[in-house]
PDB file of N, CA and C in Angstrom:
ATOM      1  N   MET A   1       1.443  -1.467  -0.335  1.00 58.00           N
ATOM      2  CA  MET A   1       0.481   0.154   0.454  1.00 58.00           C
ATOM      3  C   MET A   1       1.110   1.363  -0.207  1.00 58.00           C
ATOM      4  N   LYS A   2       1.698   1.405   0.978  1.00 65.00           N
ATOM      5  CA  LYS A   2       3.079   2.077   1.255  1.00 65.00           C
ATOM      6  C   LYS A   2       3.076   2.792  -0.552  1.00 65.00           C
ATOM      7  N   LYS A   3       3.736   1.572  -1.278  1.00 67.00           N
ATOM      8  CA  LYS A   3       4.883   1.277  -2.076  1.00 67.00           C
ATOM      9  C   LYS A   3       3.880   1.872  -3.155  1.00 67.00           C
ATOM     10  N   MET A   4       2.375   1.760  -3.251  1.00 61.00           N
ATOM     11  CA  MET A   4       1.239   2.070  -4.862  1.00 61.00           C
ATOM     12  C   MET A   4       1.709   3.674  -4.459  1.00 61.00           C
ATOM     13  N   GLY A   5       1.297   3.944  -2.959  1.00 58.00           N
ATOM     14  CA  GLY A   5       0.992   5.617  -2.676  1.00 58.00           C
ATOM     15  C   GLY A   5       2.462   6.162  -3.238  1.00 58.00           C
ATOM     16  N   LEU A   6       3.758   5.566  -2.896  1.00 58.00           N
ATOM     17  CA  LEU A   6       4.568   6.349  -3.437  1.00 58.00           C
ATOM     18  C   LEU A   6       4.878   6.205  -4.815  1.00 58.00           C
ATOM     19  N   ILE A   7       4.541   5.390  -6.059  1.00 64.00           N
ATOM     20  CA  ILE A   7       4.551   5.479  -6.671  1.00 64.00           C
ATOM     21  C   ILE A   7       3.741   6.771  -7.608  1.00 64.00           C
ATOM     22  N   LEU A   8       2.470   6.838  -7.116  1.00 55.00           N
ATOM     23  CA  LEU A   8       1.320   7.654  -7.257  1.00 55.00           C
ATOM     24  C   LEU A   8       2.416   9.074  -7.470  1.00 55.00           C
ATOM     25  N   ILE A   9       2.315   9.128  -6.212  1.00 64.00           N
ATOM     26  CA  ILE A   9       3.110  10.799  -6.142  1.00 64.00           C
ATOM     27  C   ILE A   9       4.426  10.721  -6.577  1.00 64.00           C
ATOM     28  N   CYS A  10       4.890   9.735  -7.416  1.00 54.00           N
ATOM     29  CA  CYS A  10       6.137  10.404  -8.493  1.00 54.00           C
ATOM     30  C   CYS A  10       5.734  10.055 -10.118  1.00 54.00           C
ATOM     31  N   VAL A  11       4.517   9.716  -9.812  1.00 56.00           N
ATOM     32  CA  VAL A  11       3.781   9.951 -11.089  1.00 56.00           C
ATOM     33  C   VAL A  11       3.163  11.226 -11.347  1.00 56.00           C
ATOM     34  N   ALA A  12       2.643  11.717 -10.104  1.00 58.00           N
ATOM     35  CA  ALA A  12       2.187  13.069  -9.910  1.00 58.00           C
ATOM     36  C   ALA A  12       3.109  14.134 -10.155  1.00 58.00           C
ATOM     37  N   ALA A  13       4.020  14.362  -9.447  1.00 59.00           N
ATOM     38  CA  ALA A  13       5.847  14.910  -9.590  1.00 59.00           C
ATOM     39  C   ALA A  13       5.845  14.873 -10.679  1.00 59.00           C
ATOM     40  N   LEU A  14       6.541  13.887 -11.689  1.00 55.00           N
ATOM     41  CA  LEU A  14       6.621  13.528 -12.916  1.00 55.00           C
ATOM     42  C   LEU A  14       6.078  14.119 -13.898  1.00 55.00           C
ATOM     43  N   ALA A  15       4.832  14.262 -13.475  1.00 54.00           N
ATOM     44  CA  ALA A  15       3.874  14.893 -14.632  1.00 54.00           C
ATOM     45  C   ALA A  15       3.514  16.174 -14.873  1.00 54.00           C
ATOM     46  N   GLY A  16       3.698  16.936 -13.460  1.00 52.00           N
ATOM     47  CA  GLY A  16       4.233  18.458 -13.912  1.00 52.00           C
ATOM     48  C   GLY A  16       5.357  18.855 -14.116  1.00 52.00           C
ATOM     49  N   CYS A  17       6.025  17.836 -14.508  1.00 53.00           N
ATOM     50  CA  CYS A  17       7.681  18.424 -14.726  1.00 53.00           C
ATOM     51  C   CYS A  17       7.794  18.099 -16.938  1.00 53.00           C
ATOM     52  N   THR A  18       6.584  17.891 -17.470  1.00 45.00           N
ATOM     53  CA  THR A  18       6.559  18.476 -18.362  1.00 45.00           C
ATOM     54  C   THR A  18       5.337  19.103 -18.841  1.00 45.00           C
ATOM     55  N   ALA A  19       4.658  20.184 -18.161  1.00 46.00           N
ATOM     56  CA  ALA A  19       3.933  20.970 -17.994  1.00 46.00           C
ATOM     57  C   ALA A  19       4.618  22.278 -19.328  1.00 46.00           C
ATOM     58  N   THR A  20       4.219  22.673 -20.098  1.00 47.00           N
ATOM     59  CA  THR A  20       5.004  23.759 -21.117  1.00 47.00           C
ATOM     60  C   THR A  20       4.243  25.016 -20.271  1.00 47.00           C
ATOM     61  N   PRO A  21       5.697  25.647 -20.137  1.00 55.00           N
ATOM     62  CA  PRO A  21       5.815  27.146 -18.584  1.00 55.00           C
ATOM     63  C   PRO A  21       4.107  28.194 -20.817  1.00 55.00           C
ATOM     64  N   PRO A  22       3.988  29.066 -19.317  1.00 65.00           N
ATOM     65  CA  PRO A  22       2.785  29.844 -19.642  1.00 65.00           C
ATOM     66  C   PRO A  22       3.947  31.232 -20.869  1.00 65.00           C
ATOM     67  N   ASP A  23       3.319  31.681 -21.803  1.00 77.00           N
ATOM     68  CA  ASP A  23       4.239  32.119 -22.454  1.00 77.00           C
ATOM     69  C   ASP A  23       4.636  33.990 -21.617  1.00 77.00           C
ATOM     70  N   LEU A  24       5.539  33.826 -21.609  1.00 84.00           N
ATOM     71  CA  LEU A  24       6.557  35.560 -21.066  1.00 84.00           C
ATOM     72  C   LEU A  24       5.437  36.632 -22.112  1.00 84.00           C
ATOM     73  N   GLU A  25       4.912  37.511 -21.497  1.00 87.00           N
ATOM     74  CA  GLU A  25       4.357  38.091 -21.515  1.00 87.00           C
ATOM     75  C   GLU A  25       5.491  39.884 -21.654  1.00 87.00           C
ATOM     76  N   PRO A  26       5.760  40.535 -22.666  1.00 86.00           N
ATOM     77  CA  PRO A  26       6.891  41.451 -23.027  1.00 86.00           C
ATOM     78  C   PRO A  26       6.848  42.515 -21.893  1.00 86.00           C
ATOM     79  N   LEU A  27       8.053  43.059 -20.940  1.00 87.00           N
ATOM     80  CA  LEU A  27       8.054  44.582 -20.500  1.00 87.00           C
ATOM     81  C   LEU A  27       8.151  45.365 -21.441  1.00 87.00           C
ATOM     82  N   PRO A  28       8.005  46.917 -21.289  1.00 88.00           N
ATOM     83  CA  PRO A  28       8.204  48.055 -21.123  1.00 88.00           C
ATOM     84  C   PRO A  28      10.012  48.134 -21.228  1.00 88.00           C
ATOM     85  N   GLY A  29      10.818  47.720 -22.517  1.00 86.00           N
ATOM     86  CA  GLY A  29      12.252  47.374 -22.686  1.00 86.00           C
ATOM     87  C   GLY A  29      12.452  45.952 -22.900  1.00 86.00           C
ATOM     88  N   SER A  30      11.788  45.315 -22.748  1.00 87.00           N
ATOM     89  CA  SER A  30      11.617  44.371 -24.014  1.00 87.00           C
ATOM     90  C   SER A  30      11.816  44.386 -25.613  1.00 87.00           C
ATOM     91  N   LEU A  31      12.183  43.599 -26.168  1.00 86.00           N
ATOM     92  CA  LEU A  31      12.960  43.957 -28.170  1.00 86.00           C
ATOM     93  C   LEU A  31      11.402  43.295 -28.688  1.00 86.00           C
ATOM     94  N   THR A  32      10.423  42.884 -27.748  1.00 82.00           N
ATOM     95  CA  THR A  32       9.154  43.309 -28.647  1.00 82.00           C
ATOM     96  C   THR A  32       8.267  43.305 -28.358  1.00 82.00           C
ATOM     97  N   TYR A  33       8.581  44.734 -26.944  1.00 83.00           N
ATOM     98  CA  TYR A  33       7.221  44.873 -26.659  1.00 83.00           C
ATOM     99  C   TYR A  33       6.647  45.738 -27.467  1.00 83.00           C
ATOM    100  N   GLY A  34       5.383  46.407 -27.694  1.00 78.00           N
ATOM    101  CA  GLY A  34       4.077  47.140 -28.427  1.00 78.00           C
ATOM    102  C   GLY A  34       4.630  46.782 -30.089  1.00 78.00           C
ATOM    103  N   GLU A  35       5.293  45.415 -30.219  1.00 71.00           N
ATOM    104  CA  GLU A  35       5.004  45.055 -31.685  1.00 71.00           C
ATOM    105  C   GLU A  35       4.303  44.251 -32.238  1.00 71.00           C
ATOM    106  N   ASN A  36       4.170  43.525 -32.970  1.00 66.00           N
ATOM    107  CA  ASN A  36       3.827  42.557 -33.987  1.00 66.00           C
ATOM    108  C   ASN A  36       4.913  41.744 -34.381  1.00 66.00           C
ATOM    109  N   ALA A  37       4.486  39.988 -34.023  1.00 57.00           N
ATOM    110  CA  ALA A  37       5.616  39.614 -34.677  1.00 57.00           C
ATOM    111  C   ALA A  37       6.703  40.365 -36.041  1.00 57.00           C
ATOM    112  N   ALA A  38       5.749  40.479 -37.174  1.00 59.00           N
ATOM    113  CA  ALA A  38       6.007  40.270 -38.705  1.00 59.00           C
ATOM    114  C   ALA A  38       7.172  41.765 -38.835  1.00 59.00           C
ATOM    115  N   SER A  39       6.881  42.915 -37.457  1.00 67.00           N
ATOM    116  CA  SER A  39       7.777  44.271 -37.566  1.00 67.00           C
ATOM    117  C   SER A  39       9.244  44.367 -36.986  1.00 67.00           C
ATOM    118  N   ARG A  40       9.673  42.737 -36.521  1.00 72.00           N
ATOM    119  CA  ARG A  40      11.001  43.155 -35.437  1.00 72.00           C
ATOM    120  C   ARG A  40      11.590  41.753 -36.527  1.00 72.00           C
ATOM    121  N   LYS A  41      11.799  41.761 -37.276  1.00 76.00           N
ATOM    122  CA  LYS A  41      12.813  40.234 -37.818  1.00 76.00           C
ATOM    123  C   LYS A  41      14.340  40.726 -37.971  1.00 76.00           C
ATOM    124  N   THR A  42      15.205  38.948 -37.897  1.00 81.00           N
ATOM    125  CA  THR A  42      16.897  39.398 -38.041  1.00 81.00           C
ATOM    126  C   THR A  42      16.706  38.010 -38.945  1.00 81.00           C
ATOM    127  N   ARG A  43      17.814  38.575 -39.794  1.00 85.00           N
ATOM    128  CA  ARG A  43      18.655  37.894 -40.568  1.00 85.00           C
ATOM    129  C   ARG A  43      19.308  35.983 -39.577  1.00 85.00           C
ATOM    130  N   ALA A  44      19.264  36.613 -38.023  1.00 89.00           N
ATOM    131  CA  ALA A  44      20.242  35.652 -37.898  1.00 89.00           C
ATOM    132  C   ALA A  44      19.439  33.692 -38.035  1.00 89.00           C
ATOM    133  N   ALA A  45      20.139  32.452 -37.329  1.00 93.00           N
ATOM    134  CA  ALA A  45      19.581  31.623 -37.644  1.00 93.00           C
ATOM    135  C   ALA A  45      18.664  31.073 -37.312  1.00 93.00           C
ATOM    136  N   PRO A  46      17.210  30.035 -37.647  1.00 94.00           N
ATOM    137  CA  PRO A  46      16.424  30.215 -36.267  1.00 94.00           C
ATOM    138  C   PRO A  46      16.752  29.142 -35.105  1.00 94.00           C
ATOM    139  N   GLY A  47      16.685  29.073 -34.631  1.00 95.00           N
ATOM    140  CA  GLY A  47      17.209  28.802 -32.758  1.00 95.00           C
ATOM    141  C   GLY A  47      18.315  30.069 -32.489  1.00 95.00           C
ATOM    142  N   THR A  48      18.524  30.746 -32.770  1.00 95.00           N
ATOM    143  CA  THR A  48      19.258  31.597 -32.200  1.00 95.00           C
ATOM    144  C   THR A  48      19.162  31.460 -31.092  1.00 95.00           C
ATOM    145  N   MET A  49      20.273  31.869 -29.885  1.00 96.00           N
ATOM    146  CA  MET A  49      19.934  32.530 -28.975  1.00 96.00           C
ATOM    147  C   MET A  49      19.838  33.756 -28.818  1.00 96.00           C
ATOM    148  N   ILE A  50      19.177  34.821 -28.227  1.00 94.00           N
ATOM    149  CA  ILE A  50      19.845  36.980 -28.516  1.00 94.00           C
ATOM    150  C   ILE A  50      19.650  36.683 -27.171  1.00 94.00           C
ATOM    151  N   GLN A  51      20.428  37.371 -26.370  1.00 95.00           N
ATOM    152  CA  GLN A  51      20.295  37.889 -25.241  1.00 95.00           C
ATOM    153  C   GLN A  51      20.067  39.559 -25.019  1.00 95.00           C
ATOM    154  N   ASN A  52      19.221  40.163 -24.199  1.00 94.00           N
ATOM    155  CA  ASN A  52      18.556  41.332 -24.220  1.00 94.00           C
ATOM    156  C   ASN A  52      18.326  41.386 -22.908  1.00 94.00           C
ATOM    157  N   ARG A  53      18.820  42.938 -21.764  1.00 94.00           N
ATOM    158  CA  ARG A  53      19.170  43.423 -20.323  1.00 94.00           C
ATOM    159  C   ARG A  53      18.739  44.861 -20.400  1.00 94.00           C
ATOM    160  N   PHE A  54      17.431  45.474 -19.900  1.00 93.00           N
ATOM    161  CA  PHE A  54      17.664  46.714 -19.415  1.00 93.00           C
ATOM    162  C   PHE A  54      17.316  46.770 -18.028  1.00 93.00           C
ATOM    163  N   LEU A  55      17.304  47.797 -17.553  1.00 92.00           N
ATOM    164  CA  LEU A  55      16.581  48.108 -16.584  1.00 92.00           C
ATOM    165  C   LEU A  55      15.073  48.608 -16.170  1.00 92.00           C
ATOM    166  N   HIS A  56      13.726  47.533 -15.685  1.00 90.00           N
ATOM    167  CA  HIS A  56      12.763  48.407 -15.873  1.00 90.00           C
ATOM    168  C   HIS A  56      12.636  48.148 -13.811  1.00 90.00           C
ATOM    169  N   GLN A  57      11.518  49.523 -14.170  1.00 88.00           N
ATOM    170  CA  GLN A  57      11.336  49.239 -12.325  1.00 88.00           C
ATOM    171  C   GLN A  57      12.219  49.512 -11.155  1.00 88.00           C
ATOM    172  N   GLY A  58      13.008  49.799 -11.727  1.00 86.00           N
ATOM    173  CA  GLY A  58      14.349  49.927 -10.966  1.00 86.00           C
ATOM    174  C   GLY A  58      15.428  48.250 -10.874  1.00 86.00           C
ATOM    175  N   THR A  59      15.030  47.223 -11.361  1.00 90.00           N
ATOM    176  CA  THR A  59      15.074  46.505 -11.652  1.00 90.00           C
ATOM    177  C   THR A  59      16.590  45.893 -13.012  1.00 90.00           C
ATOM    178  N   MET A  60      17.226  45.283 -12.540  1.00 93.00           N
ATOM    179  CA  MET A  60      17.709  45.290 -13.989  1.00 93.00           C
ATOM    180  C   MET A  60      16.897  43.822 -14.246  1.00 93.00           C
ATOM    181  N   VAL A  61      16.448  43.675 -15.885  1.00 94.00           N
ATOM    182  CA  VAL A  61      15.419  42.665 -16.118  1.00 94.00           C
ATOM    183  C   VAL A  61      16.907  41.925 -17.157  1.00 94.00           C
ATOM    184  N   PHE A  62      17.099  40.504 -17.566  1.00 96.00           N
ATOM    185  CA  PHE A  62      17.453  39.382 -18.787  1.00 96.00           C
ATOM    186  C   PHE A  62      16.756  38.961 -18.790  1.00 96.00           C
ATOM    187  N   GLU A  63      16.334  38.964 -20.335  1.00 95.00           N
ATOM    188  CA  GLU A  63      16.381  38.080 -21.121  1.00 95.00           C
ATOM    189  C   GLU A  63      16.620  37.211 -22.565  1.00 95.00           C
ATOM    190  N   THR A  64      15.950  35.830 -22.733  1.00 96.00           N
ATOM    191  CA  THR A  64      16.992  35.380 -24.026  1.00 96.00           C
ATOM    192  C   THR A  64      15.061  34.821 -25.015  1.00 96.00           C
ATOM    193  N   TYR A  65      16.217  35.542 -25.763  1.00 94.00           N
ATOM    194  CA  TYR A  65      14.674  35.452 -26.752  1.00 94.00           C
ATOM    195  C   TYR A  65      15.383  33.868 -28.042  1.00 94.00           C
ATOM    196  N   GLU A  66      14.124  33.587 -28.692  1.00 94.00           N
ATOM    197  CA  GLU A  66      14.954  32.602 -29.795  1.00 94.00           C
ATOM    198  C   GLU A  66      14.683  33.411 -31.029  1.00 94.00           C
ATOM    199  N   VAL A  67      15.540  32.770 -31.828  1.00 94.00           N
ATOM    200  CA  VAL A  67      14.686  32.991 -33.675  1.00 94.00           C
ATOM    201  C   VAL A  67      13.798  32.408 -33.947  1.00 94.00           C
ATOM    202  N   GLN A  68      13.128  32.079 -34.381  1.00 92.00           N
ATOM    203  CA  GLN A  68      11.789  31.273 -34.519  1.00 92.00           C
ATOM    204  C   GLN A  68      12.251  30.924 -36.451  1.00 92.00           C
ATOM    205  N   PRO A  69      11.833  29.880 -36.941  1.00 94.00           N
ATOM    206  CA  PRO A  69      11.635  29.775 -38.003  1.00 94.00           C
ATOM    207  C   PRO A  69      11.353  30.860 -39.476  1.00 94.00           C
ATOM    208  N   ASP A  70      10.103  31.150 -38.752  1.00 90.00           N
ATOM    209  CA  ASP A  70       9.913  32.825 -39.786  1.00 90.00           C
ATOM    210  C   ASP A  70      11.067  34.394 -39.485  1.00 90.00           C
ATOM    211  N   HIS A  71      11.574  34.145 -38.327  1.00 89.00           N
ATOM    212  CA  HIS A  71      12.762  35.158 -38.419  1.00 89.00           C
ATOM    213  C   HIS A  71      12.011  35.891 -37.411  1.00 89.00           C
ATOM    214  N   THR A  72      11.260  35.423 -36.914  1.00 89.00           N
ATOM    215  CA  THR A  72      10.394  36.581 -36.139  1.00 89.00           C
ATOM    216  C   THR A  72      11.364  35.985 -34.448  1.00 89.00           C
ATOM    217  N   TYR A  73      11.036  37.252 -33.228  1.00 90.00           N
ATOM    218  CA  TYR A  73      11.422  36.417 -31.380  1.00 90.00           C
ATOM    219  C   TYR A  73      10.403  35.196 -31.075  1.00 90.00           C
ATOM    220  N   LYS A  74      11.505  34.948 -29.808  1.00 91.00           N
ATOM    221  CA  LYS A  74      10.088  34.516 -29.089  1.00 91.00           C
ATOM    222  C   LYS A  74      11.038  34.624 -27.708  1.00 91.00           C
ATOM    223  N   LEU A  75      10.184  35.307 -27.042  1.00 92.00           N
ATOM    224  CA  LEU A  75      10.898  34.947 -25.705  1.00 92.00           C
ATOM    225  C   LEU A  75      10.680  33.984 -24.799  1.00 92.00           C
ATOM    226  N   VAL A  76      11.682  33.945 -24.664  1.00 94.00           N
ATOM    227  CA  VAL A  76      11.749  32.424 -24.063  1.00 94.00           C
ATOM    228  C   VAL A  76      12.149  31.944 -22.994  1.00 94.00           C
ATOM    229  N   ARG A  77      13.174  32.746 -21.869  1.00 95.00           N
ATOM    230  CA  ARG A  77      13.083  33.320 -20.462  1.00 95.00           C
ATOM    231  C   ARG A  77      13.680  34.849 -20.240  1.00 95.00           C
ATOM    232  N   ARG A  78      13.576  34.576 -18.296  1.00 95.00           N
ATOM    233  CA  ARG A  78      13.402  36.100 -18.253  1.00 95.00           C
ATOM    234  C   ARG A  78      13.697  35.671 -16.597  1.00 95.00           C
ATOM    235  N   SER A  79      15.256  36.368 -16.459  1.00 94.00           N
ATOM    236  CA  SER A  79      15.166  36.337 -15.069  1.00 94.00           C
ATOM    237  C   SER A  79      15.528  37.629 -14.641  1.00 94.00           C
ATOM    238  N   VAL A  80      15.202  38.210 -13.435  1.00 92.00           N
ATOM    239  CA  VAL A  80      15.414  39.925 -12.443  1.00 92.00           C
ATOM    240  C   VAL A  80      16.577  39.722 -11.627  1.00 92.00           C
ATOM    241  N   ALA A  81      16.644  41.182 -11.842  1.00 87.00           N
ATOM    242  CA  ALA A  81      18.266  40.964 -10.366  1.00 87.00           C
ATOM    243  C   ALA A  81      17.395  41.829  -9.484  1.00 87.00           C
ATOM    244  N   ASP A  82      17.712  41.815  -8.748  1.00 75.00           N
ATOM    245  CA  ASP A  82      16.290  42.714  -7.037  1.00 75.00           C
ATOM    246  C   ASP A  82      17.634  43.645  -7.193  1.00 75.00           C
ATOM    247  N   SER A  83      18.768  43.824  -6.981  1.00 64.00           N
ATOM    248  CA  SER A  83      19.515  45.114  -6.927  1.00 64.00           C
ATOM    249  C   SER A  83      20.786  44.781  -7.888  1.00 64.00           C
ATOM    250  N   TRP A  84      20.632  45.994  -8.715  1.00 59.00           N
ATOM    251  CA  TRP A  84      21.157  46.674  -9.487  1.00 59.00           C
ATOM    252  C   TRP A  84      22.542  48.075  -9.406  1.00 59.00           C
ATOM    253  N   PRO A  85      23.323  48.105  -9.389  1.00 63.00           N
ATOM    254  CA  PRO A  85      24.607  46.326  -9.775  1.00 63.00           C
ATOM    255  C   PRO A  85      24.375  45.689  -8.817  1.00 63.00           C
ATOM    256  N   PRO A  86      24.983  44.879  -8.969  1.00 62.00           N
ATOM    257  CA  PRO A  86      25.758  43.479  -8.636  1.00 62.00           C
ATOM    258  C   PRO A  86      26.124  44.443  -6.871  1.00 62.00           C
ATOM    259  N   GLY A  87      26.358  43.945  -5.845  1.00 60.00           N
ATOM    260  CA  GLY A  87      26.823  43.853  -4.775  1.00 60.00           C
ATOM    261  C   GLY A  87      26.834  45.463  -3.686  1.00 60.00           C
ATOM    262  N   ASP A  88      25.869  45.853  -4.548  1.00 54.00           N
ATOM    263  CA  ASP A  88      25.025  47.199  -3.608  1.00 54.00           C
ATOM    264  C   ASP A  88      24.138  46.036  -2.432  1.00 54.00           C
TER     265      ASP A  88
END
């Protein structure tokens, strides 16, 4: 009985790992903020990762975009630094 419960917990935990995260919305300062997809294109090869960083409401935001097959950007990752510059 305990073994079956443990298996069910593990299955539920692993099922959560395969869920896709919701799409990130661009912030003011993001490369795609206020634009439609067709207005920003690049010559970079599809799959190329592009980095962007900017200050938003007193925090430094780091974003990663992936170039899509139609050469538009897709925001795939964002992280923030609570204090900027580092060490303050």
